[in-house]
Coordinates of C-alpha atoms and ligand atoms in Angstrom, one line a residue:
M1 CA 38.9 1.8 17.0
T2 CA 40.7 5.2 15.2
P3 CA 42.0 8.0 17.1
T4 CA 39.7 11.0 17.6
S5 CA 40.8 13.3 15.0
S6 CA 40.6 17.0 16.4
A7 CA 37.5 17.7 14.2
Y8 CA 35.6 16.6 17.2
K9 CA 35.3 18.9 20.3
K10 CA 35.1 15.7 22.4
T11 CA 34.8 12.1 22.6
I12 CA 31.8 10.5 24.4
L13 CA 31.5 6.9 25.4
C14 CA 28.5 4.8 26.6
I15 CA 29.1 1.8 28.2
G16 CA 25.9 -0.4 27.8
A17 CA 23.8 -0.4 24.4
G18 CA 20.5 -1.3 26.4
Y19 CA 17.1 0.6 26.2
V20 CA 18.6 3.4 27.9
G21 CA 22.2 3.8 26.8
G22 CA 21.6 3.1 22.8
P23 CA 18.7 5.7 22.3
T24 CA 20.2 8.4 24.3
M25 CA 23.5 8.2 22.7
A26 CA 21.5 8.4 19.3
M27 CA 20.1 11.5 20.5
I28 CA 23.1 13.0 21.4
A29 CA 25.0 12.2 18.2
A30 CA 22.2 13.7 16.2
K31 CA 22.0 16.4 17.9
C32 CA 25.6 17.2 18.6
P33 CA 27.4 16.4 15.3
D34 CA 30.9 18.0 16.5
Y35 CA 31.2 15.2 19.0
R36 CA 32.0 11.8 18.6
V37 CA 29.9 9.2 20.1
V38 CA 31.1 5.8 20.8
V39 CA 28.9 3.1 22.2
V40 CA 30.5 -0.2 23.6
D41 CA 28.7 -3.4 25.0
L42 CA 29.8 -7.0 25.8
N43 CA 27.2 -8.5 23.9
P44 CA 28.3 -8.8 20.3
D45 CA 24.9 -9.4 18.7
R46 CA 23.5 -6.5 20.1
I47 CA 26.3 -4.3 18.8
A48 CA 26.2 -5.8 15.7
A49 CA 22.5 -5.2 15.4
W50 CA 22.9 -1.3 16.5
Q51 CA 26.1 -0.9 13.9
S52 CA 23.7 -2.3 11.0
G53 CA 21.1 0.3 11.4
E54 CA 18.7 -2.0 12.6
P55 CA 18.5 -1.6 16.6
P56 CA 18.0 -4.7 19.0
I57 CA 15.1 -3.2 20.6
F58 CA 11.7 -1.8 19.0
E59 CA 11.4 1.9 19.6
P60 CA 9.1 4.2 17.4
G61 CA 11.7 6.5 15.4
L62 CA 15.0 5.0 16.8
A63 CA 16.3 3.1 13.8
E64 CA 15.8 6.5 11.6
L65 CA 17.6 8.3 14.3
V66 CA 20.4 5.7 14.7
R67 CA 20.7 5.9 10.5
Q68 CA 21.0 9.8 10.6
S69 CA 24.7 9.5 12.4
L70 CA 26.2 6.0 11.9
G71 CA 28.9 6.2 9.9
R72 CA 29.2 10.0 10.5
N73 CA 29.7 10.6 14.5
L74 CA 28.1 7.6 16.3
E75 CA 29.7 4.1 16.3
F76 CA 28.9 0.8 18.3
S77 CA 31.9 -1.5 19.3
T78 CA 32.5 -4.4 21.7
D79 CA 35.9 -3.1 22.0
V80 CA 35.6 -1.6 25.8
P81 CA 39.1 -0.9 26.6
A82 CA 39.5 1.2 23.0
G83 CA 36.5 2.9 23.6
I84 CA 37.8 4.1 27.3
A85 CA 41.2 5.2 26.0
I86 CA 39.9 7.5 23.8
A87 CA 36.9 8.7 25.7
D88 CA 36.7 12.3 27.5
I89 CA 33.1 11.7 29.1
I90 CA 32.2 8.0 29.8
F91 CA 28.3 7.5 30.3
V92 CA 27.7 4.4 32.4
C93 CA 24.7 2.6 31.1
V94 CA 25.2 -0.9 32.3
G95 CA 22.0 -2.8 33.8
T96 CA 21.4 -2.6 37.7
P97 CA 19.0 -5.3 38.3
T98 CA 17.3 -6.4 41.5
K99 CA 19.9 -8.6 43.7
T100 CA 19.0 -12.3 43.5
F101 CA 21.1 -13.6 46.2
G102 CA 22.9 -13.0 49.4
K103 CA 22.5 -9.7 51.5
G104 CA 19.3 -7.8 50.1
A105 CA 18.1 -10.3 47.7
G106 CA 15.0 -9.3 46.0
M107 CA 15.4 -5.7 47.0
A108 CA 19.0 -4.1 46.8
A109 CA 20.3 -3.3 43.3
D110 CA 22.9 -5.6 42.2
L111 CA 26.1 -3.2 41.8
Q112 CA 28.3 -6.0 40.3
Y113 CA 28.4 -4.8 36.5
L114 CA 28.8 -1.0 37.9
E115 CA 31.8 -1.9 40.0
N116 CA 33.1 -4.0 37.0
T117 CA 32.5 -1.1 34.7
A118 CA 34.4 1.3 37.1
R119 CA 37.5 -1.1 37.5
T120 CA 37.6 -1.3 33.5
I121 CA 37.5 2.3 33.3
L122 CA 40.3 2.7 36.0
E123 CA 42.5 0.2 33.9
H124 CA 42.3 1.7 30.6
S125 CA 42.0 5.5 31.2
S126 CA 45.1 7.5 30.8
S127 CA 43.8 10.9 31.0
N128 CA 41.2 13.1 33.0
T129 CA 37.8 11.6 32.6
I130 CA 34.4 12.7 33.3
V131 CA 32.4 9.5 34.6
V132 CA 28.6 9.9 34.3
E133 CA 26.2 7.7 36.2
K134 CA 23.3 7.1 34.0
S135 CA 22.1 4.0 35.3
T136 CA 19.6 4.4 38.3
L137 CA 21.5 3.7 41.2
P138 CA 21.2 3.9 44.9
V139 CA 21.9 7.0 46.7
R140 CA 25.9 7.6 47.3
T141 CA 26.9 5.1 44.8
A142 CA 29.1 7.7 43.3
E143 CA 31.1 7.8 46.5
A144 CA 31.8 3.8 45.9
M145 CA 32.5 5.0 42.1
E146 CA 34.8 7.6 43.1
R147 CA 36.7 5.3 45.8
I148 CA 37.4 2.9 42.9
L149 CA 38.5 5.1 40.4
N150 CA 40.6 8.0 42.1
G151 CA 43.9 7.6 44.2
Q152 CA 45.0 4.7 42.0
K153 CA 46.7 6.4 39.1
E154 CA 48.8 9.5 39.3
D155 CA 48.0 12.0 37.2
V156 CA 44.7 10.8 36.2
H157 CA 41.8 12.2 37.9
F158 CA 38.0 11.0 37.3
E159 CA 35.1 13.2 38.2
V160 CA 32.0 11.5 38.7
L161 CA 28.5 13.1 38.0
S162 CA 24.9 11.8 38.2
N163 CA 22.8 12.5 34.9
P164 CA 19.8 10.0 35.4
E165 CA 17.6 9.5 32.5
F166 CA 14.0 9.8 32.5
L167 CA 12.8 8.6 29.3
A168 CA 9.8 6.0 29.3
E169 CA 9.6 3.2 26.7
G170 CA 7.8 3.6 23.8
T171 CA 8.0 7.3 23.8
A172 CA 12.0 7.4 23.8
I173 CA 12.9 9.3 21.2
R174 CA 10.1 12.2 21.8
D175 CA 11.4 12.2 25.6
L176 CA 14.8 12.6 24.8
E177 CA 14.2 15.3 22.2
N178 CA 12.4 17.4 24.5
P179 CA 12.5 16.3 28.0
D180 CA 11.0 17.9 30.6
R181 CA 14.2 18.5 32.5
I182 CA 17.9 17.5 32.4
L183 CA 19.2 16.8 35.7
I184 CA 22.8 16.6 36.4
G185 CA 24.6 16.3 39.7
G186 CA 27.9 17.0 40.9
H187 CA 30.3 17.9 43.5
P188 CA 30.5 21.8 44.6
T189 CA 34.6 21.4 44.3
P190 CA 35.9 23.4 41.4
S191 CA 36.7 20.1 39.4
G192 CA 33.1 19.2 40.0
Q193 CA 31.7 22.3 38.9
A194 CA 33.7 22.4 35.8
A195 CA 32.7 18.6 34.7
L196 CA 29.1 19.8 35.5
Q197 CA 29.6 22.6 33.0
T198 CA 31.1 20.2 30.3
L199 CA 27.8 18.1 30.5
V200 CA 25.5 21.3 30.7
D201 CA 27.4 22.6 27.4
L202 CA 26.6 19.1 26.1
Y203 CA 22.9 19.0 26.5
A204 CA 22.6 23.1 25.6
N205 CA 23.0 21.7 21.9
W206 CA 19.4 21.3 22.0
V207 CA 17.8 21.6 25.5
P208 CA 16.9 25.1 26.5
A209 CA 18.9 26.3 29.5
E210 CA 16.1 26.8 31.9
K211 CA 15.4 22.9 31.6
I212 CA 18.9 21.8 32.8
I213 CA 18.9 21.6 36.5
T214 CA 22.3 21.1 38.4
T215 CA 22.6 19.8 42.1
N216 CA 24.7 18.0 44.5
L217 CA 25.0 14.5 43.6
W218 CA 23.3 12.8 46.0
S219 CA 20.0 14.7 45.5
S220 CA 20.4 13.6 41.8
E221 CA 20.7 10.1 42.3
L222 CA 17.7 10.3 44.8
S223 CA 15.8 12.2 42.4
K224 CA 15.8 9.3 40.0
L225 CA 14.5 7.0 42.4
A226 CA 11.9 9.2 44.0
A227 CA 10.7 10.2 40.7
N228 CA 9.7 6.6 39.5
A229 CA 8.5 5.9 43.1
F230 CA 6.1 8.9 42.7
L231 CA 4.8 7.7 39.4
A232 CA 4.3 4.3 40.6
Q233 CA 2.7 5.5 43.6
R234 CA 0.1 7.3 41.4
I235 CA -0.8 4.2 39.6
S236 CA -1.0 2.2 42.7
S237 CA -3.3 4.8 44.4
I238 CA -5.7 4.7 41.1
N239 CA -5.5 0.9 41.1
S240 CA -6.6 0.5 44.9
I241 CA -9.4 3.2 44.0
S242 CA -10.6 1.0 41.2
A243 CA -11.3 -2.1 43.7
L244 CA -13.3 0.1 45.6
C245 CA -15.1 1.0 42.5
E246 CA -15.8 -2.5 41.4
A247 CA -17.5 -3.0 44.7
T248 CA -19.6 0.4 44.8
E249 CA -20.7 0.7 41.2
A250 CA -18.7 3.8 41.0
D251 CA -16.6 4.1 37.6
V252 CA -12.5 4.7 38.2
D253 CA -12.3 6.3 34.8
E254 CA -14.9 8.8 35.7
V255 CA -13.2 9.2 39.3
G256 CA -9.8 9.5 37.5
R257 CA -11.0 12.3 35.3
A258 CA -12.5 14.0 38.0
I259 CA -9.9 14.2 40.3
G260 CA -7.3 14.7 37.6
L261 CA -8.9 18.1 36.6
D262 CA -7.7 19.4 39.8
S263 CA -4.3 21.5 38.8
R264 CA -2.7 20.2 41.8
I265 CA -3.2 16.3 41.1
G266 CA -3.0 16.7 37.3
P267 CA -4.4 14.2 34.8
K268 CA -1.3 12.0 34.0
F269 CA -0.7 8.6 35.2
L270 CA -4.2 8.2 36.7
R271 CA -5.3 5.4 34.4
A272 CA -6.3 2.1 36.3
S273 CA -4.5 -0.8 34.9
V274 CA -3.9 -4.8 35.6
G275 CA -0.6 -3.2 37.3
F276 CA 2.4 -1.3 36.4
G277 CA 5.3 -3.4 34.8
G278 CA 8.7 -2.2 33.2
S279 CA 12.3 -2.7 34.1
C280 CA 12.1 0.5 36.8
F281 CA 9.3 0.8 38.9
Q282 CA 9.3 -2.1 41.3
K283 CA 13.0 -2.5 41.0
D284 CA 13.6 1.2 42.2
I285 CA 10.9 1.2 44.9
L286 CA 12.6 -1.7 46.4
N287 CA 15.7 -0.2 45.9
L288 CA 14.3 2.7 47.7
V289 CA 12.7 0.4 50.4
Y290 CA 16.1 -1.2 51.1
L291 CA 18.0 2.1 51.4
C292 CA 15.3 3.3 54.0
E293 CA 15.6 0.1 56.1
H294 CA 19.6 0.6 55.8
F295 CA 19.4 4.1 57.4
G296 CA 17.2 3.1 60.0
L297 CA 13.9 4.2 58.7
P298 CA 11.3 1.3 58.6
E299 CA 8.3 3.6 58.4
V300 CA 9.0 5.2 55.4
A301 CA 10.4 1.7 53.9
D302 CA 6.9 0.4 54.9
Y303 CA 5.2 3.4 53.1
W304 CA 6.8 2.8 49.7
R305 CA 6.7 -0.9 50.1
S306 CA 2.9 -0.9 49.9
V307 CA 3.1 0.7 46.5
V308 CA 4.3 -2.6 45.1
S309 CA 2.2 -4.8 47.6
M310 CA -0.8 -2.6 45.9
N311 CA 0.5 -3.7 42.3
D312 CA 0.9 -7.6 43.5
Y313 CA -2.8 -7.4 44.7
Q314 CA -4.1 -5.7 41.5
R315 CA -2.6 -8.3 39.2
E316 CA -4.1 -11.1 41.7
R317 CA -7.3 -9.5 41.7
F318 CA -7.6 -9.6 37.9
V319 CA -7.1 -13.3 38.0
A320 CA -9.5 -13.7 41.0
R321 CA -12.3 -11.8 38.9
M322 CA -11.5 -13.7 36.0
L323 CA -12.0 -17.2 37.9
S324 CA -15.2 -16.2 39.7
S325 CA -16.6 -14.9 36.6
M326 CA -15.9 -18.0 34.4
F327 CA -17.7 -20.3 37.2
N328 CA -14.8 -20.7 38.8
T329 CA -12.8 -23.0 36.6
V330 CA -10.6 -22.4 33.4
V331 CA -9.2 -25.9 33.3
N332 CA -8.6 -26.7 29.7
K333 CA -10.5 -23.6 28.7
R334 CA -8.6 -21.4 25.6
I335 CA -7.8 -17.6 26.7
A336 CA -6.6 -15.3 24.6
I337 CA -4.0 -12.9 26.0
F338 CA -4.3 -9.6 23.9
G339 CA -1.2 -7.9 24.5
F340 CA 2.2 -9.1 26.2
A341 CA 4.6 -5.9 26.5
F342 CA 4.3 -3.9 29.7
K343 CA 2.8 -1.1 27.6
A344 CA 2.1 -0.2 24.3
D345 CA 4.7 0.4 21.5
T346 CA 7.7 -1.4 23.0
G347 CA 8.6 -5.0 22.6
D348 CA 9.9 -5.0 26.3
T349 CA 8.0 -7.6 28.6
R350 CA 10.3 -6.7 31.5
E351 CA 8.1 -7.1 34.7
S352 CA 4.8 -7.1 32.5
A353 CA 1.6 -7.7 34.4
A354 CA 0.9 -10.3 31.8
I355 CA 3.7 -12.5 32.7
Y356 CA 2.1 -12.7 36.4
V357 CA -1.4 -13.2 35.0
C358 CA -0.3 -15.9 32.5
R359 CA 1.6 -17.6 35.1
Q360 CA -1.5 -17.7 37.6
L361 CA -4.0 -18.8 34.8
A362 CA -1.2 -21.6 33.8
D363 CA -1.4 -22.8 37.4
E364 CA -5.2 -22.9 37.0
R365 CA -4.3 -25.4 34.0
A366 CA -5.8 -22.6 31.4
A367 CA -4.9 -23.1 27.7
L368 CA -3.2 -19.9 27.0
V369 CA -2.7 -18.1 23.4
V370 CA -0.6 -15.2 23.5
T371 CA -0.8 -12.4 20.7
D372 CA 1.2 -9.3 20.6
P373 CA 2.4 -7.4 17.7
E374 CA 6.2 -6.7 19.2
A375 CA 6.7 -9.1 22.3
I376 CA 6.1 -12.5 21.2
P377 CA 9.8 -13.2 21.2
N378 CA 10.2 -12.0 24.7
A379 CA 7.2 -13.7 25.8
K380 CA 8.6 -17.0 24.5
V381 CA 11.6 -16.3 26.5
D382 CA 9.7 -15.4 29.8
L383 CA 7.3 -18.2 29.6
A384 CA 9.7 -21.0 28.6
D385 CA 8.8 -23.2 31.3
L386 CA 5.3 -23.4 30.6
G387 CA 5.5 -25.9 27.8
D388 CA 2.4 -26.7 25.9
R389 CA 0.0 -24.8 28.1
I390 CA 0.7 -21.9 26.2
A391 CA 0.9 -21.0 22.3
Y392 CA 1.7 -17.8 20.3
D393 CA 0.2 -16.1 17.3
E394 CA 0.6 -12.7 16.1
D395 CA -2.7 -12.5 14.5
P396 CA -5.4 -11.8 17.1
Y397 CA -8.1 -13.1 15.2
A398 CA -6.5 -16.5 15.1
A399 CA -5.7 -16.3 18.8
A400 CA -9.2 -15.6 19.9
E401 CA -10.8 -18.5 17.5
G402 CA -12.3 -21.0 19.8
A403 CA -11.5 -19.0 23.2
H404 CA -13.7 -18.4 26.2
A405 CA -12.1 -15.5 27.1
I406 CA -10.0 -12.5 26.1
A407 CA -8.0 -10.7 28.6
V408 CA -6.4 -7.2 27.2
M409 CA -3.1 -7.1 29.0
T410 CA -1.6 -4.2 26.6
E411 CA -3.0 -1.1 25.5
W412 CA -2.0 -1.5 21.8
S413 CA -4.4 0.7 19.5
L414 CA -4.5 -2.1 16.9
Y415 CA -6.8 -3.7 19.7
R416 CA -9.6 -1.3 19.7
E417 CA -9.4 -1.2 15.7
L418 CA -10.6 -5.1 15.9
D419 CA -13.9 -6.6 14.0
Y420 CA -14.9 -7.7 17.4
E421 CA -18.4 -9.1 15.7
R422 CA -16.1 -11.5 13.7
I423 CA -14.3 -12.4 17.0
Y424 CA -17.6 -13.0 18.8
A425 CA -18.6 -15.2 16.2
S426 CA -15.4 -17.4 16.6
M427 CA -15.6 -17.9 20.1
Q428 CA -17.0 -20.2 22.6
K429 CA -20.2 -19.0 24.7
P430 CA -20.6 -17.5 26.8
A431 CA -17.7 -15.1 25.6
F432 CA -16.0 -13.3 27.7
I433 CA -13.8 -10.2 27.7
F434 CA -11.5 -9.1 30.7
D435 CA -10.4 -5.6 29.8
G436 CA -7.0 -5.1 32.0
R437 CA -6.3 -1.4 30.1
N438 CA -9.9 -0.4 29.8
L439 CA -8.8 0.3 26.3
L440 CA -11.9 -1.1 24.4
D441 CA -15.6 0.1 23.8
H442 CA -17.2 -1.6 26.5
E443 CA -20.9 -0.8 25.6
A444 CA -20.5 -2.1 22.1
L445 CA -18.9 -5.2 23.1
H446 CA -21.7 -5.6 25.4
R447 CA -24.2 -5.2 22.5
I448 CA -22.2 -7.7 20.2
G449 CA -22.9 -10.3 23.2
F450 CA -19.6 -10.3 25.1
N451 CA -19.9 -10.3 29.1
V452 CA -17.4 -7.6 29.9
Y453 CA -15.2 -6.9 32.7
P454 CA -13.7 -3.4 32.8
I455 CA -11.0 -2.5 35.8
G456 CA -12.4 -0.5 38.3
S457 CA -16.5 -0.4 37.2
S458 CA -19.2 -3.0 36.9
P459 CA -19.2 -5.9 34.7
L460 CA -21.8 -5.5 31.5
T461 CA -23.2 -9.0 31.5
H462 CA -25.8 -11.2 29.6
M463 CA -25.9 -13.9 32.5
Ligands
UDX1 C1 19.6 -0.7 32.6 C2 18.9 -0.4 33.9 O1 17.6 -1.2 33.7 C3 18.5 0.8 34.3 O2 18.1 0.9 35.7 C4 19.3 1.6 34.2 O3 18.9 2.7 34.6 C5 20.3 1.5 33.2 O4 20.8 0.5 32.5 P1 18.3 -0.6 30.2 O5 19.2 0.1 29.1 O6 17.0 -1.0 29.8 O7 18.7 0.1 31.5 O8 19.4 -2.2 30.3 P2 19.8 -3.3 29.3 O9 18.8 -3.2 28.3 O10 19.5 -4.5 30.1 O11 21.1 -2.3 28.8 C6 22.1 -2.8 29.7 C7 23.5 -3.1 28.6 O12 24.5 -2.9 29.4 C8 23.2 -4.7 28.3 O13 23.3 -4.5 26.9 C9 24.5 -5.5 28.6 O14 24.8 -6.3 27.8 C10 25.3 -4.2 29.1 N1 26.4 -4.3 29.8 C11 26.1 -5.1 31.1 C12 27.8 -4.3 29.5 O15 28.1 -3.6 28.6 N2 28.9 -4.4 30.5 C13 28.4 -5.0 31.6 O16 29.6 -5.3 32.4 C14 26.9 -5.4 31.9
UDX2 C1 9.3 4.5 33.8 C2 9.4 6.3 34.0 O1 8.1 6.9 33.5 C3 10.6 6.8 33.3 O2 10.6 8.3 33.4 C4 11.6 6.2 33.7 O3 12.7 6.7 33.0 C5 11.7 5.0 33.4 O4 10.4 4.3 34.0 P1 8.7 3.0 31.6 O5 8.8 2.0 32.7 O6 9.0 3.2 30.4 O7 9.1 4.8 32.4 O8 7.1 3.6 30.9 P2 5.7 4.4 32.1 O9 5.2 4.5 30.8 O10 6.3 4.8 33.3 O11 4.9 3.2 32.5 C6 5.4 2.1 33.7 C7 4.0 1.2 33.8 O12 3.2 2.0 34.4 C8 3.6 0.3 32.3 O13 3.2 -0.9 32.8 C9 2.2 1.3 32.3 O14 1.3 0.7 31.5 C10 1.9 1.5 33.7 N1 1.0 2.8 33.6 C11 1.5 3.8 33.3 C12 -0.5 2.5 34.1 O15 -1.0 1.4 34.6 N2 -1.0 3.5 34.2 C13 -0.8 4.9 34.2 O16 -1.4 5.7 34.1 C14 0.3 4.7 33.6

């Protein structure tokens, strides 16, 4: 890695070239041509893909954005020490998965990658450096970072800031370009405030000043967990109402529209579904629950835990409804799974409801065929142990051929545009559609001959 020339204002390093680090740095590089942006990761395949201009993740508009700055002020490398040595500002974007072992297993964040990263930074830095937490972390993690970093090297001071990322997958580029807010937390000390200002100046290259807010470190760390918990809570709330709708002939989409028009409630995140997925919601809520328990607040912990329990229930309820409507058995019945990604416009399948639904259906000995325009490679990894109980086909028509049922798991718009007359003709009868996203035109499908089971409203059947 070449030393930074004086043509650049500052050198930014990002450690972790995943869904958060890669797109965020591509945006910074594009908007701030006078900053040098270096992204490092331990995974050489990922780095090679980024550096070739073909990002290893699917995100609309991302490849174009990366190519705009590659070779100008954006580069990707596996040389973590060299990157640290030249950096003025280091963004830490390594993963913080849920712990799978020991104390807090299944709940607490696994901070080993973060700690390793802090120790690597300490080893290779030789001048004052701002270290920015981008990964979502438990409250007061910055304190641990500072303890590791500071007091070890004379003449080198590390200032830790929290700057959580709120981008959503599928809309990452739009979210980064036009964020609702940029949140930066730092210490009230003179060096803390100076570091805050450095980051404010960076974002001010494209984000209006009134959208850049600064807080203390702990508020910033907690705001990220709280924002995800509130968003997930809205989905669990509307999903809980969907169960009641199915029991009472109310329609959850109508209820959602009616309550969303109250300006205090607002219309977003009120779409009932088979359950939320993604790398963040469940992980962050469980992390919040663990923190509450740690701080002796069991009632608060229980409150937030119920958001996750409701999500589990929604997925189980979906499969139970499939079973009961298909005459209480799906043994050897071909079922087409439309969509495997945790939401549309991404190939990401982490915590996707489809994983749980497929596993439960496989336990019932169904014969599954998964179709998805982007997520089949990840689906194959997620369901590797199911062997020949499961097949994959990129073509939704081929997936549905000979099937007893279609289960819509992801709201890909392409599924709305399919020729369902043709699909119906190729399926076993009676043919079922379970729309886990309320994506399709249920009346039209019913007219074709399907037995249609939406989320949160009465089924439209011919039986
Ligand atoms: C992850 C977390 O899931 C999220 O909570 C956090 O806010 C940011 O980091 P994401 O970017 O989606 O989000 O994760 P992932 O795609 O797994 O990327 C993390 C990258 O860090 C991987 O490419 C991994 O190879 C890299 N990494 C991990 C390192 O470079 N060094 C490490 O020590 C560990
Ligand atoms: C989320 C947050 O939105 C983002 O701010 C944070 O940085 C990371 O976590 P993401 O997980 O990428 O982003 O996607 P999001 O759009 O929030 O969707 C999460 C899940 O909720 C998806 O499975 C989605 O399908 C589901 N969802 C969303 C619903 O079921 N109903 C809704 O009304 C909205």
